[in-house]
Coordinates of C-alpha atoms in Angstrom, one line a residue:
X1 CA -18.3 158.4 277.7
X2 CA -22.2 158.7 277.9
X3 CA -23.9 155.6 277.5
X4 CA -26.7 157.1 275.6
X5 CA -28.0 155.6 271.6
X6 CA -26.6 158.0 269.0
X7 CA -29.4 159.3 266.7
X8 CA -28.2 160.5 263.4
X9 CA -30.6 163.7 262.1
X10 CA -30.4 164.0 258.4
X11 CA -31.7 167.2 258.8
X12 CA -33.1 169.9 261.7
X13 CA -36.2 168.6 263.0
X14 CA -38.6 170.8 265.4
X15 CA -36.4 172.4 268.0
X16 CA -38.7 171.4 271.4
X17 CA -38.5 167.4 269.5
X18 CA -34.4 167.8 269.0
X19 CA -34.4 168.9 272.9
X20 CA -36.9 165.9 274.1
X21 CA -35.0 163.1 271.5
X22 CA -31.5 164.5 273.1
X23 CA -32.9 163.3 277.1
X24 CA -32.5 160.1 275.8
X25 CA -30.1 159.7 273.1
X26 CA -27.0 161.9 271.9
X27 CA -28.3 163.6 268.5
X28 CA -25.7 164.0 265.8
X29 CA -26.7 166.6 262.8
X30 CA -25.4 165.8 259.6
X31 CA -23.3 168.6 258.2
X32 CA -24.7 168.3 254.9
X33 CA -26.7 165.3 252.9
X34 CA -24.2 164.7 250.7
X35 CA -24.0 160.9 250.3
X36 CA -20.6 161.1 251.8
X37 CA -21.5 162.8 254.7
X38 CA -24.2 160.9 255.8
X39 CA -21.8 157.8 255.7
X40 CA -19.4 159.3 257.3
X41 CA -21.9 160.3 260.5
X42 CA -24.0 157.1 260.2
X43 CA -21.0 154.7 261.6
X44 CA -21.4 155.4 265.2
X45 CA -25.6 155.8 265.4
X46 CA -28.3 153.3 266.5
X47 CA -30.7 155.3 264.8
X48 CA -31.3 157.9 261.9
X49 CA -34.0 160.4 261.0
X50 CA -34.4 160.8 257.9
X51 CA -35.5 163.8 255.8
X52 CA -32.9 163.3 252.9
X53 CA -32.4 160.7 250.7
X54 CA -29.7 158.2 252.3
X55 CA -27.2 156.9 249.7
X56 CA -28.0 152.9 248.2
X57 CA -25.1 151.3 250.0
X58 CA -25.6 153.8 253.7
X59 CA -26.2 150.1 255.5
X60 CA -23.2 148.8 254.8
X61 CA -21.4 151.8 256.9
X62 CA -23.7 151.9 259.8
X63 CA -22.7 148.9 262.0
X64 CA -24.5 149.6 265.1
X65 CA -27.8 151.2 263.1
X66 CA -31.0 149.5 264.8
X67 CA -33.6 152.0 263.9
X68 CA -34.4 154.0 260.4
X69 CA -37.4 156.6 261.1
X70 CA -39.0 158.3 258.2
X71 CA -39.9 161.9 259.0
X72 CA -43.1 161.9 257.5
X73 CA -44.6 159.5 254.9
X74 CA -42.7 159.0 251.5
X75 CA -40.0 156.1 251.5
X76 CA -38.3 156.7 248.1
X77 CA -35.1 158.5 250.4
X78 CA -34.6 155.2 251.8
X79 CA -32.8 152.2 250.3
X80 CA -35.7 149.7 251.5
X81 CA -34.5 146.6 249.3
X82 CA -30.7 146.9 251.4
X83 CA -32.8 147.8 254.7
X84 CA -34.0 144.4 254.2
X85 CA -31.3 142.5 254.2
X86 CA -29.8 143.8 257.6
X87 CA -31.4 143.9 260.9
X88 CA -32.9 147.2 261.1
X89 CA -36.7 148.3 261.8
X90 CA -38.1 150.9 259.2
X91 CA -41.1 153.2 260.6
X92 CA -42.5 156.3 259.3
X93 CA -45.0 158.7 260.3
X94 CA -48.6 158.6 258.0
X95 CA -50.8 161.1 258.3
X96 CA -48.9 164.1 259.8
X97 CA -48.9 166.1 256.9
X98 CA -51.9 165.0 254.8
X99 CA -54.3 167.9 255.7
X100 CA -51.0 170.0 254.8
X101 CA -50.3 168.4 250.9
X102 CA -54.9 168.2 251.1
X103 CA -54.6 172.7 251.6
X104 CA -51.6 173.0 249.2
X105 CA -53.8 171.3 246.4
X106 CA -57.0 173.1 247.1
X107 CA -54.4 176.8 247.1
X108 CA -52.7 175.3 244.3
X109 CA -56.2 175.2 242.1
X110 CA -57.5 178.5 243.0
X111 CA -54.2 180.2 242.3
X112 CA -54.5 178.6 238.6
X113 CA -58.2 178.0 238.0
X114 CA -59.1 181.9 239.7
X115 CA -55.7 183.4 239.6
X116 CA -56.7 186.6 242.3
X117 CA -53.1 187.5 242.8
X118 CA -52.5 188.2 238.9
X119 CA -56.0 190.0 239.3
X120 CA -54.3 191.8 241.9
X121 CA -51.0 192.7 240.3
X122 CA -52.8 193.8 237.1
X123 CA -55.3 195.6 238.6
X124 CA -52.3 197.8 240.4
X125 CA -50.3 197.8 237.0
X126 CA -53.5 198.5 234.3
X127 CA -56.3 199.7 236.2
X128 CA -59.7 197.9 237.0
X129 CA -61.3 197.2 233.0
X130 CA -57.9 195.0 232.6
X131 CA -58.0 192.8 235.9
X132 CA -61.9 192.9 235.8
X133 CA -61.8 191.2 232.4
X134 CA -59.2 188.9 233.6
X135 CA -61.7 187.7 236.5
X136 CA -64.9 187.6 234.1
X137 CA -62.3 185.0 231.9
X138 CA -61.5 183.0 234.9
X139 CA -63.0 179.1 236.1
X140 CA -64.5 177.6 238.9
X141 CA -64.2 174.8 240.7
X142 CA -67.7 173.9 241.5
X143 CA -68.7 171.5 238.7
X144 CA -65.6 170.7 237.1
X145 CA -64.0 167.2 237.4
X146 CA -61.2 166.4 239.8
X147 CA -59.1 163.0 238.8
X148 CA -56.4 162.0 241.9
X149 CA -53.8 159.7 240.8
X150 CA -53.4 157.6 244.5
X151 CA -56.0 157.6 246.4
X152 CA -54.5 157.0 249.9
X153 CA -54.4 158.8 252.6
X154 CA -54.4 162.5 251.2
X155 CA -56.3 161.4 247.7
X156 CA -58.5 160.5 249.6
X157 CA -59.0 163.5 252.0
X158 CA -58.6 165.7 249.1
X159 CA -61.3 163.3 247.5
X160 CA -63.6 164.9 250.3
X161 CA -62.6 168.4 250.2
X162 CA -63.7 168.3 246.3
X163 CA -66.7 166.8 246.6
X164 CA -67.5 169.5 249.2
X165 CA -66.6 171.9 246.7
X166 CA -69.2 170.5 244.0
X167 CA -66.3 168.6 241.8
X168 CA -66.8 165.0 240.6
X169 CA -64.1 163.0 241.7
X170 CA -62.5 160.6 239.7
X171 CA -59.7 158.5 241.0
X172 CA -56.8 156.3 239.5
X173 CA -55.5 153.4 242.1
X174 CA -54.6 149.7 241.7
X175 CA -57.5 148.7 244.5
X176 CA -60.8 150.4 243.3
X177 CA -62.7 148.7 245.6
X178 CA -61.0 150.6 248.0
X179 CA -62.1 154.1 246.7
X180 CA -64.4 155.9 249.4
X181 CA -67.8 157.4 248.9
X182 CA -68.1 159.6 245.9
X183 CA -65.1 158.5 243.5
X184 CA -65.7 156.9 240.3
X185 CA -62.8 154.4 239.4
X186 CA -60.9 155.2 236.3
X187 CA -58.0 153.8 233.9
X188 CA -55.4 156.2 233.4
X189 CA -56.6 157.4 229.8
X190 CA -60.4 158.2 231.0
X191 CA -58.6 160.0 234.0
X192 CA -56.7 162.2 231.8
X193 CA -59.2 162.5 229.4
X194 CA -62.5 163.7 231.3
X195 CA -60.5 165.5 234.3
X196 CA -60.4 169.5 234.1
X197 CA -58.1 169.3 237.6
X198 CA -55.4 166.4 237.8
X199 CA -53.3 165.7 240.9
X200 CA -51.1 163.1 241.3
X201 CA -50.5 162.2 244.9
X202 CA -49.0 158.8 244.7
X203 CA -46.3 156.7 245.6
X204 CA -43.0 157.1 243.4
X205 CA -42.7 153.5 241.7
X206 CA -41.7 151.3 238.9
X207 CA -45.6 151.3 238.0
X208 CA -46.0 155.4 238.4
X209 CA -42.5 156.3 237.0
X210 CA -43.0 158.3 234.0
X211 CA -46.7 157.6 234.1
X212 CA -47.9 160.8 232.8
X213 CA -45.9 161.0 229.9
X214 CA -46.3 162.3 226.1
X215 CA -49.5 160.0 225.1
X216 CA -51.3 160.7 228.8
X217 CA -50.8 164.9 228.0
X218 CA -52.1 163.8 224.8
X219 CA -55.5 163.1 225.5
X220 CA -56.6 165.9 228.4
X221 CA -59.4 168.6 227.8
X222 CA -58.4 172.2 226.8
X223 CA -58.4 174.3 230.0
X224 CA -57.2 171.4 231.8
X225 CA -54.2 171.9 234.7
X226 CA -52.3 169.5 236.6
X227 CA -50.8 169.5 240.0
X228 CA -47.7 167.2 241.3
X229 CA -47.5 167.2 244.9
X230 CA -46.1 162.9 244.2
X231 CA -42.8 163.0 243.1
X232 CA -40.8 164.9 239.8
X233 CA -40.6 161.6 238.0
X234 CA -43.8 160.5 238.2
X235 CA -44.1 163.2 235.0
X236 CA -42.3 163.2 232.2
X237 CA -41.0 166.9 232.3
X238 CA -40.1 167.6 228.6
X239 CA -43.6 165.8 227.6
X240 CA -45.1 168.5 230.0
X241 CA -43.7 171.3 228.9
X242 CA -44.6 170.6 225.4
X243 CA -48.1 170.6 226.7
X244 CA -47.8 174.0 228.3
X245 CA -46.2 175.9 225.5
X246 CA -48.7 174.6 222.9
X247 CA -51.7 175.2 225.4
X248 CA -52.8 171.1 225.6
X249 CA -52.7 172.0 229.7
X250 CA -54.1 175.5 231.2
X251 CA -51.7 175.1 233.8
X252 CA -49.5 173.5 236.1
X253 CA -48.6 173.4 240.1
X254 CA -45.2 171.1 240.7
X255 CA -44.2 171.1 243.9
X256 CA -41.5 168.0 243.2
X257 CA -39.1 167.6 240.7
X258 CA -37.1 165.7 238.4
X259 CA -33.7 166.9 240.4
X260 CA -33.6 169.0 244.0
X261 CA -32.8 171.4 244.9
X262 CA -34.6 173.0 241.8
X263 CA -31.6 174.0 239.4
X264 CA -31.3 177.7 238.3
X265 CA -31.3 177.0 234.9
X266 CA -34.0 174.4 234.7
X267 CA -35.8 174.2 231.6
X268 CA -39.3 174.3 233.3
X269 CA -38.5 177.7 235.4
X270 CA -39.4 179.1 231.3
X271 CA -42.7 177.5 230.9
X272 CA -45.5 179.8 230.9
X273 CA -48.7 179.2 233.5
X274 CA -46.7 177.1 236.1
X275 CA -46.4 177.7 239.9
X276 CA -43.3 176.4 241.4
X277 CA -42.9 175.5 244.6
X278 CA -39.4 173.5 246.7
X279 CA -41.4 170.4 247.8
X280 CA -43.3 172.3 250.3
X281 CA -46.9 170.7 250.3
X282 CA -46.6 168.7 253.0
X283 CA -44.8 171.3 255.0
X284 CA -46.3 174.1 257.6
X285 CA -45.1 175.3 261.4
X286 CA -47.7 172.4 262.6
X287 CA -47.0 169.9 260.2
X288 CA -43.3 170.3 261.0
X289 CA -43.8 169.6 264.6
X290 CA -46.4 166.6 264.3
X291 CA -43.8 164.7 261.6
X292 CA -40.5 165.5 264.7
X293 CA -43.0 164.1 267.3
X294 CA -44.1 161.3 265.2
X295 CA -40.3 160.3 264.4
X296 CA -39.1 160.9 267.8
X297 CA -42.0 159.0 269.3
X298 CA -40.9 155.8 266.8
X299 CA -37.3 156.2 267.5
X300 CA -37.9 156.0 271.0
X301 CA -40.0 152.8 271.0
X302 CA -37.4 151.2 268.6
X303 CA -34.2 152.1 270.7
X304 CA -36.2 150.6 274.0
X305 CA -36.7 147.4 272.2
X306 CA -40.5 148.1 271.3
X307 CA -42.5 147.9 268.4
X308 CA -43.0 151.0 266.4
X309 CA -46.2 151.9 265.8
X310 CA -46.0 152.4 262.5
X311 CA -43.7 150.0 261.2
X312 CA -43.2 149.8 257.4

């Protein structure tokens, strides 16, 4: 019997990480992550990567678990109130995908402030006066207003790629003082209010659940569009499409949502002037390999009885 840790995968990670992480450990891939599953395969493991959400109660089936690695940055998949209470270390990897989510925003404006594709498709289907007139009627991004709900790590990266752009950059976070170069501080109703371009790129928490609901869609500028890349609850998804259907919002981008996968008959897949993404922003061929590095990297340090450099 091999001596080796077990390390329970949630979920592929980057082949060349898999084959590095299995010279040191025997790697286990869940079948599925079904809650079940998972605490089925978790019994015999020292450590998991983890890229679905692990059931509430997945600590009281893992005996021997030492390490809990985060592949990437969000920690709403983990049960971190029942980590606490047993004696396992909690690491994740920040900053591997934040230029990623930072692109996906930027793509995610053009594609509903300068729709070209439409242009394209119409301009194919009608002939050059339609798609031209569609263009003429189209906005810019220079000069409009960009409000970022969490200002963190990618807020505030994306803060910079707007200003760079020519947008003023207002930003929503419980430190203002903490806001970089550039971004005026602003409650939630002078956010919602004076931004043509919101993105919401925070934690998911008791404080941001629901937090754009019916009386925050209530208040925003015509033309305005808003883009999720956070998590489906922070918006109240019945509020939002009321907002698209009687033209409060312009448009929306969610890339998260209230239930995933995505059901087929979800409500929102009807609203006019949304893109719809499966909780993709944060994920590319490069930022998939830095986020397996980053987790193998942790899970090694942890199983040889160091401290992770990233420890939450």
């Amino acid at each position: 019997m091999s001596d080796l840790p077990v390390v329970l995968l949630t979920s592929a990670i980057h082949p060349d990480e898999h084959a590095r992480l299995a010279r040191h450990a025997t790697v286990v891939q869940a079948a599925d992550p079904q809650p079940d599953t998972l605490r089925r395969a978790i019994a015999p493991a020292q450590g998991v990567i983890v890229r679905n959400p692990l059931p509430a109660d997945i600590f009281e089936h893992a005996p021997r678990l030492k390490a809990v690695v985060r592949h990437g940055v969000g920690l709403d998949m983990i049960p971190m109130e029942a980590a606490r209470r047993f004696p396992v270390t909690v690491a994740n990897v920040p900053g591997a995908n934040t230029a990623t989510v930072v692109e996906y925003c930027v793509a995610a404006m053009l594609h509903l402030r300068r729709p070209l594709a439409r242009m394209d498709r119409m301009l194919r289907e009608q002939g050059w006066a339609p798609a031209r007139a569609m263009g003429e009627g189209s906005g810019e991004l220079s000069g409009a207003t960009c409000g970022i709900v969490g200002v963190g790590a990618i807020g505030s990266r994306l803060a910079a790629v707007a200003g760079a752009l020519g947008m003023r950059v207002l930003g929503l976070t419980r430190r203002p003082e903490t806001l970089p170069p550039g971004v005026r501080a602003a409650d939630k109703e002078t956010l919602m209010r004076e931004s043509d371009v919101i993105v919401l790129c925070c934690p998911l928490t008791d404080a941001t659940r629901g937090l754009v609901d019916e009386a925050a869609l209530s208040v925003v500028r015509p033309g305005a569009i808003l883009i999720n890349v956070a998590r489906g609850p922070v918006v109240d998804t019945a509020a939002l499409m009321r907002a698209l259907e009687d033209e409060r919002l312009a448009g929306a981008a969610l890339d998260v949502h209230d239930v995933q996968p995505l059901p087929a008959d979800a409500p929102i897949l009807r609203s006019p002037n949304v893109l719809l993404t499966p909780h993709v922003a944060g994920a590319t061929a490069a930022s998939m390999r830095r986020m397996s590095e980053g987790a193998v990297d942790e899970m090694l340090r942890i199983l040889a009885g160091h401290e992770p450099m990233n420890r939450v």
